[in-house]
Coordinates of C-alpha atoms and ligand atoms in Angstrom, one line a residue:
M1 CA 0.0 0.0 0.0
T2 CA 2.8 2.4 0.9
N3 CA 4.5 2.3 -2.5
E4 CA 1.3 2.9 -4.4
L5 CA 0.5 5.8 -2.1
N6 CA 3.8 7.4 -2.7
Q7 CA 3.2 7.6 -6.4
T8 CA 0.3 10.0 -6.1
P9 CA 1.0 13.6 -6.9
D10 CA 2.0 15.7 -3.9
V11 CA -0.8 18.1 -3.1
V12 CA 1.2 19.8 -0.4
N13 CA 3.5 21.5 -2.9
S14 CA 1.1 22.4 -5.6
P15 CA -2.0 24.4 -4.5
Y16 CA -2.9 27.6 -6.3
Q17 CA -0.3 27.2 -9.0
A18 CA -2.7 25.3 -11.2
E19 CA -5.9 27.0 -10.2
V20 CA -7.4 27.2 -13.6
E21 CA -6.5 23.7 -14.5
V22 CA -7.9 22.3 -11.3
E23 CA -11.2 24.0 -11.7
A24 CA -11.4 22.6 -15.2
M25 CA -10.9 19.1 -13.9
F26 CA -14.4 18.9 -12.5
P27 CA -16.7 17.3 -15.1
P28 CA -19.8 19.1 -16.4
G29 CA -22.8 18.4 -14.2
F30 CA -20.6 18.0 -11.1
C31 CA -22.8 18.8 -8.2
W32 CA -21.7 21.4 -5.7
G33 CA -23.3 21.4 -2.3
V34 CA -23.2 21.7 1.5
A35 CA -24.2 19.2 4.1
T36 CA -25.9 19.4 7.5
S37 CA -27.7 17.1 9.9
A38 CA -31.0 17.3 11.8
Y39 CA -29.9 17.3 15.4
Q40 CA -27.0 19.7 14.7
I41 CA -29.1 22.5 13.2
E42 CA -32.9 22.0 13.5
V43 CA -33.7 21.2 16.5
A44 CA -36.9 22.6 18.0
A45 CA -36.8 19.7 20.4
N46 CA -40.3 19.9 21.8
E47 CA -42.2 21.2 18.8
G48 CA -44.3 19.6 16.1
G49 CA -44.8 16.3 17.9
R50 CA -41.1 15.4 17.9
A51 CA -40.0 12.9 20.6
P52 CA -36.6 12.8 22.1
S53 CA -33.7 11.0 20.4
I54 CA -30.6 9.5 22.1
W55 CA -28.8 12.8 21.5
D56 CA -31.4 14.7 23.5
T57 CA -30.8 12.3 26.4
F58 CA -27.1 12.3 26.1
S59 CA -26.6 16.0 25.7
H60 CA -28.9 16.6 28.7
T61 CA -26.7 14.3 30.8
A62 CA -24.1 16.3 32.8
G63 CA -20.5 16.0 31.7
K64 CA -21.2 14.5 28.2
V65 CA -20.9 17.7 26.1
K66 CA -17.8 19.8 26.7
D67 CA -19.6 23.2 27.0
D68 CA -22.6 21.6 28.7
S69 CA -24.8 22.6 25.8
N70 CA -27.4 20.6 23.9
G71 CA -29.3 20.8 20.6
D72 CA -32.6 22.0 21.9
V73 CA -32.4 25.1 19.7
A74 CA -29.1 24.7 17.7
C75 CA -29.4 26.9 14.7
D76 CA -33.2 27.1 14.9
H77 CA -33.3 25.8 11.3
Y78 CA -36.7 24.3 12.0
H79 CA -38.0 27.9 11.8
R80 CA -35.3 29.5 9.8
Y81 CA -35.1 27.0 6.9
P82 CA -36.4 29.5 4.3
E83 CA -33.5 31.9 5.1
D84 CA -31.0 29.0 5.0
V85 CA -32.2 27.8 1.7
E86 CA -32.0 31.3 0.4
S87 CA -28.3 31.4 1.4
M88 CA -27.8 28.1 -0.5
A89 CA -29.3 29.7 -3.6
Q90 CA -27.0 32.7 -3.2
L91 CA -24.0 30.4 -2.9
G92 CA -25.1 29.0 -6.2
L93 CA -25.4 25.4 -4.9
D94 CA -26.8 22.6 -7.0
C95 CA -27.5 20.3 -4.1
Y96 CA -28.1 20.1 -0.4
R97 CA -27.5 17.2 1.9
F98 CA -29.5 17.0 5.1
S99 CA -30.8 14.3 7.4
M100 CA -34.3 13.5 8.6
S101 CA -34.9 13.3 12.3
W102 CA -36.5 9.9 12.8
S103 CA -38.2 10.8 16.1
R104 CA -39.8 13.9 14.4
V105 CA -41.6 11.7 11.8
Q106 CA -42.0 8.6 13.9
P107 CA -41.7 9.6 17.6
L108 CA -41.4 6.1 19.0
G109 CA -39.4 4.7 16.1
Q110 CA -42.2 2.2 15.4
G111 CA -46.0 2.6 15.0
E112 CA -47.6 6.0 14.5
W113 CA -46.3 8.4 11.9
N114 CA -46.2 12.1 12.8
E115 CA -47.7 14.1 10.0
E116 CA -46.5 17.4 11.4
G117 CA -43.0 16.1 11.2
F118 CA -43.4 15.0 7.6
D119 CA -44.9 18.4 6.8
F120 CA -41.7 20.1 7.9
Y121 CA -39.6 18.1 5.5
S122 CA -42.2 18.6 2.8
R123 CA -42.0 22.4 3.2
L124 CA -38.2 22.2 3.2
L125 CA -38.4 20.3 -0.1
D126 CA -40.8 22.8 -1.6
K127 CA -38.3 25.6 -0.8
L128 CA -35.4 23.6 -2.3
E129 CA -37.5 22.8 -5.4
E130 CA -38.3 26.5 -5.8
K131 CA -34.6 27.3 -5.8
K132 CA -33.8 24.3 -8.0
I133 CA -31.5 22.8 -5.4
A134 CA -31.4 19.0 -5.5
A135 CA -32.2 17.4 -2.1
H136 CA -30.0 14.6 -0.8
L137 CA -31.6 13.0 2.2
T138 CA -29.9 10.9 4.9
L139 CA -32.2 8.7 6.9
Y140 CA -30.0 8.3 10.0
H141 CA -27.4 10.8 11.3
W142 CA -27.1 9.3 14.8
D143 CA -30.3 10.5 16.4
L144 CA -32.1 7.2 17.2
P145 CA -35.5 7.7 18.8
Q146 CA -35.0 7.3 22.5
A147 CA -38.0 4.9 22.7
L148 CA -36.0 2.4 20.6
Q149 CA -32.9 2.9 22.8
D150 CA -35.1 2.0 25.7
K151 CA -35.6 -1.4 24.0
G152 CA -31.9 -1.9 23.5
G153 CA -31.2 0.4 20.6
W154 CA -28.9 -0.9 17.9
L155 CA -27.8 -3.8 20.1
N156 CA -31.3 -5.2 19.6
R157 CA -31.6 -6.8 16.2
D158 CA -35.2 -5.7 15.9
C159 CA -33.9 -2.1 15.5
A160 CA -32.7 -3.0 12.0
F161 CA -36.2 -4.0 11.0
H162 CA -37.8 -0.9 12.4
F163 CA -35.3 1.1 10.5
A164 CA -36.2 -0.6 7.2
H165 CA -39.9 0.2 7.9
Y166 CA -39.0 3.8 8.5
A167 CA -36.9 3.9 5.3
H168 CA -39.8 2.4 3.3
E169 CA -42.2 5.1 4.5
V170 CA -39.9 8.0 3.8
A171 CA -39.1 6.6 0.4
R172 CA -42.9 6.1 -0.3
R173 CA -43.5 9.8 0.6
F174 CA -40.4 11.5 -0.8
G175 CA -38.6 9.0 -3.1
H176 CA -39.6 11.0 -6.1
R177 CA -38.9 14.4 -4.7
V178 CA -35.3 13.8 -3.6
A179 CA -32.3 13.1 -5.7
S180 CA -30.8 10.5 -3.3
I181 CA -31.5 8.7 -0.1
A182 CA -28.6 7.5 2.0
T183 CA -29.4 5.0 4.7
H184 CA -26.7 5.8 7.3
N185 CA -24.3 8.6 7.9
E186 CA -20.9 7.2 9.2
P187 CA -22.0 4.0 10.9
W188 CA -18.4 3.7 12.1
C189 CA -19.2 6.5 14.5
S190 CA -22.5 5.2 15.6
A191 CA -20.8 1.9 16.5
N192 CA -17.4 2.9 17.8
L193 CA -18.1 6.3 19.4
G194 CA -21.6 5.4 20.5
Y195 CA -20.8 2.0 21.9
G196 CA -17.0 1.6 21.8
N197 CA -15.5 4.6 23.7
G198 CA -18.9 6.1 24.7
Q199 CA -18.0 9.6 23.6
F200 CA -21.2 9.8 21.6
A201 CA -24.8 8.8 22.4
P202 CA -25.9 6.5 23.8
G203 CA -22.5 6.6 25.6
V204 CA -21.9 2.9 26.1
V205 CA -18.3 1.7 26.6
D206 CA -18.1 -1.9 25.4
A207 CA -15.9 -2.9 22.5
V208 CA -17.7 -6.1 21.9
A209 CA -21.1 -4.4 21.8
A210 CA -19.7 -1.9 19.3
I211 CA -19.0 -4.8 16.8
Q212 CA -22.4 -6.3 17.3
V213 CA -23.9 -2.8 16.7
S214 CA -21.9 -2.3 13.5
H215 CA -23.3 -5.6 12.2
H216 CA -26.9 -4.5 13.0
L217 CA -26.3 -1.1 11.4
L218 CA -25.1 -2.9 8.2
L219 CA -28.0 -5.3 8.4
S220 CA -30.4 -2.3 8.7
H221 CA -28.8 -0.7 5.7
G222 CA -29.3 -3.8 3.6
L223 CA -32.9 -4.2 4.7
A224 CA -33.7 -0.5 4.1
I225 CA -32.2 -0.7 0.6
Q226 CA -34.3 -3.8 -0.1
A227 CA -37.5 -2.1 1.3
M228 CA -36.9 1.1 -0.7
R229 CA -36.2 -0.8 -4.0
Q230 CA -39.7 -2.3 -3.8
L231 CA -41.1 1.2 -4.4
D232 CA -39.4 1.9 -7.7
V233 CA -38.4 5.4 -6.5
T234 CA -36.4 7.8 -8.7
A235 CA -34.0 8.7 -5.8
K236 CA -30.6 7.1 -6.0
L237 CA -30.0 4.8 -3.0
G238 CA -26.7 4.5 -1.1
I239 CA -24.8 4.9 2.1
V240 CA -22.4 7.5 3.6
L241 CA -19.2 6.2 5.2
N242 CA -16.4 8.1 6.9
Q243 CA -13.1 6.9 5.7
W244 CA -9.4 7.5 6.0
T245 CA -6.2 6.0 4.8
A246 CA -4.1 4.2 7.4
E247 CA -0.5 5.1 6.9
P248 CA 2.3 3.4 8.7
A249 CA 4.7 5.7 10.5
T250 CA 7.7 3.7 9.3
N251 CA 8.4 0.8 7.0
S252 CA 8.7 -1.6 9.9
A253 CA 6.7 -4.8 9.6
A254 CA 4.9 -4.0 12.8
D255 CA 3.8 -0.5 11.7
Q256 CA 2.7 -1.9 8.3
A257 CA 0.7 -4.7 9.8
E258 CA -1.0 -2.4 12.3
A259 CA -1.8 0.1 9.5
A260 CA -3.4 -2.7 7.5
W261 CA -5.4 -3.7 10.5
E262 CA -6.5 -0.2 11.1
Y263 CA -7.7 0.2 7.5
A264 CA -9.5 -3.2 7.7
R265 CA -11.4 -2.4 10.9
S266 CA -12.5 1.1 9.8
V267 CA -12.8 1.2 6.0
Q268 CA -13.0 -2.4 4.9
W269 CA -15.2 -3.4 7.8
F270 CA -18.1 -1.5 6.1
M271 CA -17.0 -1.6 2.5
D272 CA -16.3 -5.4 2.2
P273 CA -19.8 -6.5 3.5
I274 CA -21.5 -4.0 1.3
F275 CA -19.5 -4.6 -1.9
K276 CA -18.1 -8.1 -1.5
G277 CA -20.6 -9.7 0.8
H278 CA -18.3 -10.7 3.6
Y279 CA -16.2 -9.1 6.4
P280 CA -12.6 -8.4 5.6
Q281 CA -10.4 -11.5 5.8
I282 CA -7.9 -9.8 8.1
A283 CA -10.7 -9.2 10.6
L284 CA -12.0 -12.8 10.2
D285 CA -8.5 -14.0 11.0
R286 CA -8.2 -11.8 14.1
M287 CA -11.7 -12.1 15.5
D288 CA -14.0 -14.9 16.4
L289 CA -17.2 -13.9 14.6
S290 CA -19.1 -16.8 16.0
R291 CA -19.2 -14.8 19.3
F292 CA -21.5 -12.4 17.5
D293 CA -25.1 -12.7 16.5
V294 CA -24.8 -13.0 12.7
H295 CA -27.6 -15.0 11.1
D296 CA -27.5 -17.1 8.0
G297 CA -28.4 -14.8 5.1
D298 CA -27.4 -11.5 6.8
M299 CA -24.4 -11.0 4.5
E300 CA -26.6 -11.5 1.4
I301 CA -29.0 -8.8 2.8
I302 CA -26.1 -6.4 3.4
H303 CA -24.6 -7.0 -0.1
Q304 CA -27.2 -4.9 -2.1
P305 CA -26.3 -3.1 -5.3
L306 CA -26.0 0.7 -4.6
D307 CA -26.5 3.7 -6.9
F308 CA -23.9 5.8 -5.1
L309 CA -21.4 5.7 -2.3
G310 CA -21.0 8.8 0.0
V311 CA -17.4 9.4 1.2
N312 CA -16.7 11.7 4.2
Y313 CA -13.0 12.6 4.6
Y314 CA -11.4 14.6 7.3
F315 CA -8.0 13.2 8.1
R316 CA -5.7 10.1 7.8
A317 CA -4.8 7.6 10.4
Y318 CA -1.1 7.7 11.2
V319 CA -0.2 4.3 12.6
S320 CA 2.8 3.8 14.8
T321 CA 3.6 0.8 17.1
E322 CA 6.5 2.5 18.9
Q323 CA 6.1 3.7 22.5
P324 CA 5.5 6.6 22.7
P325 CA 3.9 6.5 19.2
R326 CA 5.5 8.5 16.5
Q327 CA 3.4 11.6 15.5
P328 CA 2.9 12.8 12.0
E329 CA 4.8 15.9 11.0
A330 CA 1.5 17.8 10.2
K331 CA 3.1 20.0 7.6
L332 CA -0.1 21.8 7.0
G333 CA -1.0 22.0 10.7
V334 CA -4.0 20.7 12.5
T335 CA -7.6 21.9 12.6
D336 CA -9.5 23.3 15.6
M337 CA -10.6 19.7 16.3
G338 CA -6.9 18.7 16.5
W339 CA -7.1 16.8 13.2
E340 CA -4.1 16.8 11.0
I341 CA -4.7 18.6 7.7
Y342 CA -3.7 16.0 5.1
P343 CA -5.2 16.5 1.6
Q344 CA -3.0 13.9 0.0
G345 CA -4.8 11.3 2.1
F346 CA -8.0 12.3 0.4
T347 CA -6.6 11.4 -3.1
H348 CA -5.0 8.2 -1.7
L349 CA -8.2 7.1 -0.1
L350 CA -10.4 7.8 -3.2
T351 CA -7.9 6.1 -5.7
G352 CA -7.5 3.2 -3.2
I353 CA -11.2 2.4 -2.8
H354 CA -11.6 2.8 -6.6
R355 CA -8.8 0.2 -7.2
E356 CA -10.1 -2.2 -4.6
Y357 CA -13.8 -2.1 -5.2
K358 CA -14.3 -1.2 -8.9
E359 CA -14.7 -4.9 -9.8
H360 CA -17.2 -5.2 -7.0
G361 CA -19.9 -2.9 -8.1
L362 CA -18.5 0.4 -6.7
P363 CA -21.0 3.0 -7.8
P364 CA -20.3 6.7 -8.5
I365 CA -18.9 8.5 -5.4
Y366 CA -20.2 11.7 -3.9
I367 CA -18.0 13.5 -1.4
T368 CA -20.7 13.8 1.1
E369 CA -18.6 15.6 3.7
N370 CA -15.3 17.4 3.9
G371 CA -14.6 20.5 6.0
V372 CA -12.7 22.1 8.7
A373 CA -13.2 23.6 12.2
V374 CA -11.5 26.9 12.6
A375 CA -11.4 29.1 15.6
D376 CA -13.4 31.8 13.8
R377 CA -13.6 35.3 15.2
L378 CA -16.4 37.6 14.3
T379 CA -15.1 41.1 13.7
A380 CA -16.7 44.3 12.5
G381 CA -15.3 43.5 9.1
G382 CA -16.7 39.9 9.1
V383 CA -15.1 36.5 9.6
H384 CA -11.8 36.3 7.9
D385 CA -11.3 32.5 7.7
S386 CA -8.4 32.2 5.3
A387 CA -7.5 28.9 6.9
R388 CA -10.8 27.5 5.8
I389 CA -10.3 28.8 2.3
D390 CA -6.9 27.2 2.2
Y391 CA -8.2 23.9 3.5
L392 CA -11.1 23.9 0.9
H393 CA -8.8 24.7 -2.0
R394 CA -6.3 22.0 -1.1
H395 CA -9.0 19.4 -0.6
L396 CA -10.8 20.3 -3.8
E397 CA -7.5 19.9 -5.6
A398 CA -7.1 16.5 -4.0
V399 CA -10.5 15.5 -5.3
A400 CA -9.7 16.8 -8.8
I401 CA -6.5 14.7 -8.9
A402 CA -8.6 11.6 -7.9
I403 CA -11.0 12.4 -10.8
A404 CA -8.0 12.8 -13.2
E405 CA -6.8 9.4 -12.0
G406 CA -10.1 7.8 -13.0
V407 CA -12.3 7.9 -9.9
D408 CA -15.9 8.5 -10.8
I409 CA -16.8 11.4 -8.4
R410 CA -20.0 13.2 -9.1
G411 CA -20.3 15.8 -6.4
Y412 CA -18.8 17.6 -3.3
F413 CA -20.7 18.7 -0.2
Y414 CA -18.8 21.0 2.1
W415 CA -19.4 20.3 5.8
S416 CA -21.1 22.5 6.8
L417 CA -23.4 25.2 5.6
L418 CA -23.7 26.7 9.1
D419 CA -21.8 26.6 12.4
N420 CA -23.7 24.1 14.4
F421 CA -23.9 21.7 17.4
E422 CA -20.7 19.7 17.0
W423 CA -21.8 16.7 19.1
N424 CA -19.7 16.3 22.3
S425 CA -17.8 19.5 21.5
G426 CA -21.1 21.4 21.7
Y427 CA -20.9 24.9 20.1
L428 CA -17.1 25.2 20.8
R429 CA -16.2 24.1 17.2
R430 CA -17.2 26.0 14.1
F431 CA -17.3 24.2 10.7
G432 CA -19.7 26.5 8.8
L433 CA -19.2 28.6 5.7
I434 CA -21.7 30.8 7.5
Y435 CA -21.1 32.0 11.1
V436 CA -24.0 31.7 13.5
D437 CA -24.4 34.1 16.4
Y438 CA -26.2 31.7 18.7
Q439 CA -27.6 34.5 20.9
S440 CA -29.4 36.3 18.0
Q441 CA -29.4 33.5 15.5
Q442 CA -28.0 35.9 13.0
R443 CA -26.2 34.3 10.1
I444 CA -23.0 36.0 8.8
W445 CA -21.2 34.9 5.7
K446 CA -17.5 34.1 6.3
D447 CA -14.9 34.9 3.7
S448 CA -14.9 31.2 2.8
A449 CA -18.6 31.4 1.8
Y450 CA -17.8 34.1 -0.7
W451 CA -14.8 32.1 -1.9
Y452 CA -16.9 28.9 -2.4
R453 CA -19.6 30.8 -4.2
D454 CA -16.9 32.2 -6.6
W455 CA -15.2 28.9 -7.0
I456 CA -18.5 27.2 -8.1
A457 CA -19.2 30.0 -10.5
A458 CA -15.7 29.8 -11.9
V459 CA -16.0 26.0 -12.4
R460 CA -19.3 26.4 -14.1
G461 CA -17.9 29.1 -16.4
K462 CA -15.3 26.7 -17.8
Ligands
LIG1 O1 -20.2 17.3 12.5 C1 -19.8 16.0 12.1 C2 -20.9 15.4 11.3 O2 -22.0 15.2 12.0 C3 -20.4 14.0 10.8 N1 -19.2 14.0 10.2 C4 -18.1 14.8 10.8 C5 -18.6 16.1 11.2 C6 -17.5 17.0 11.9 O3 -17.1 16.3 13.0

């Protein structure tokens, strides 16, 4: 893996010099967008018949969120969505990725549907249609109805079947109004942060449970795709995975083996079942899958043809077995999340999955998330976030190189439109192109928003 990686052009040394060429490397019809999620922006926690999700419970538990905040109001997008869609139109976006709050449309996660909840999403879609912005809907961005958690959540196999039922109903209502439906956002996080280290809701710390949960999430994905396919919807169907390359710190056999294992348990753990119909061999060699509840036929259910794959990229994994572990040089620095800025990894990742899965039904890829947290400061003159512009430019360049190397990438969604509730970091981290003053709910365009608008216009002008 290392040798192949080293052959990819070095993004660190090339940004800006080839600006015109890079812009021209995006094919006609490439879709430019932004992404958000329900709990992070909507939330109007107690309005419109919405019931609590696991994130309401978690964020209201003392000590779970760094600034002791919650998503009760967040960006008040539930009321301000017309203004937010207006901003998207002014940015010149083709597409918008958002998630549906399951407990808004089905408060208990099974049984009764909440019409008021569906009405909200219908009004949002009306507004997007009016502005000719294609809607890309994610069914699950981590906010499981609390009522299902009370029955065991994703550790309970039944949850997968409830999810498929929910997917079917959403597709029945909106499957002809949205451009795509993704089943899950970043199931790696739901399993490993929700159940592995407990940093995210529901806050369970149990490595074995995390593996069982990841299997149920994959199963729910397969069941949901099957359920939605029955409806003959026009929406493209897929899943969104967060991915990274795992790069060994040295050429030592130990580092190389550990990097291969890291890649297997994060990227291939989800990709192999979906595209190859089995868990990665290296994981099967290291783990005793018979300890887990995997039924005959599950892998066939998970292994459904997809119309698209969503890839979220933020950083690489730098793998060192030395003690203390070697740290990456971080030539481009780290973000406000403490994540290394490493655009080369983006190209490596995309070309790598293309190579590995193209013979296994890999569909067109959308970059469904990529973005940066910056310690933005609002001044009288605005928000001068040159670091975000630099990040964006370098990562778009990395995507362009992957396209030039033959990867079929159809769109890019910046994370995120607005500053928002950054999970266990609360409101301490800002990813938005648009600054949110949480006291007044005023939205202020950062320099990066103007830059992204002009970038999109320039690409279209080619
Ligand atoms: O804010 C999150 C998003 O919800 C999922 N992907 C990563 C983002 C930044 O941490």
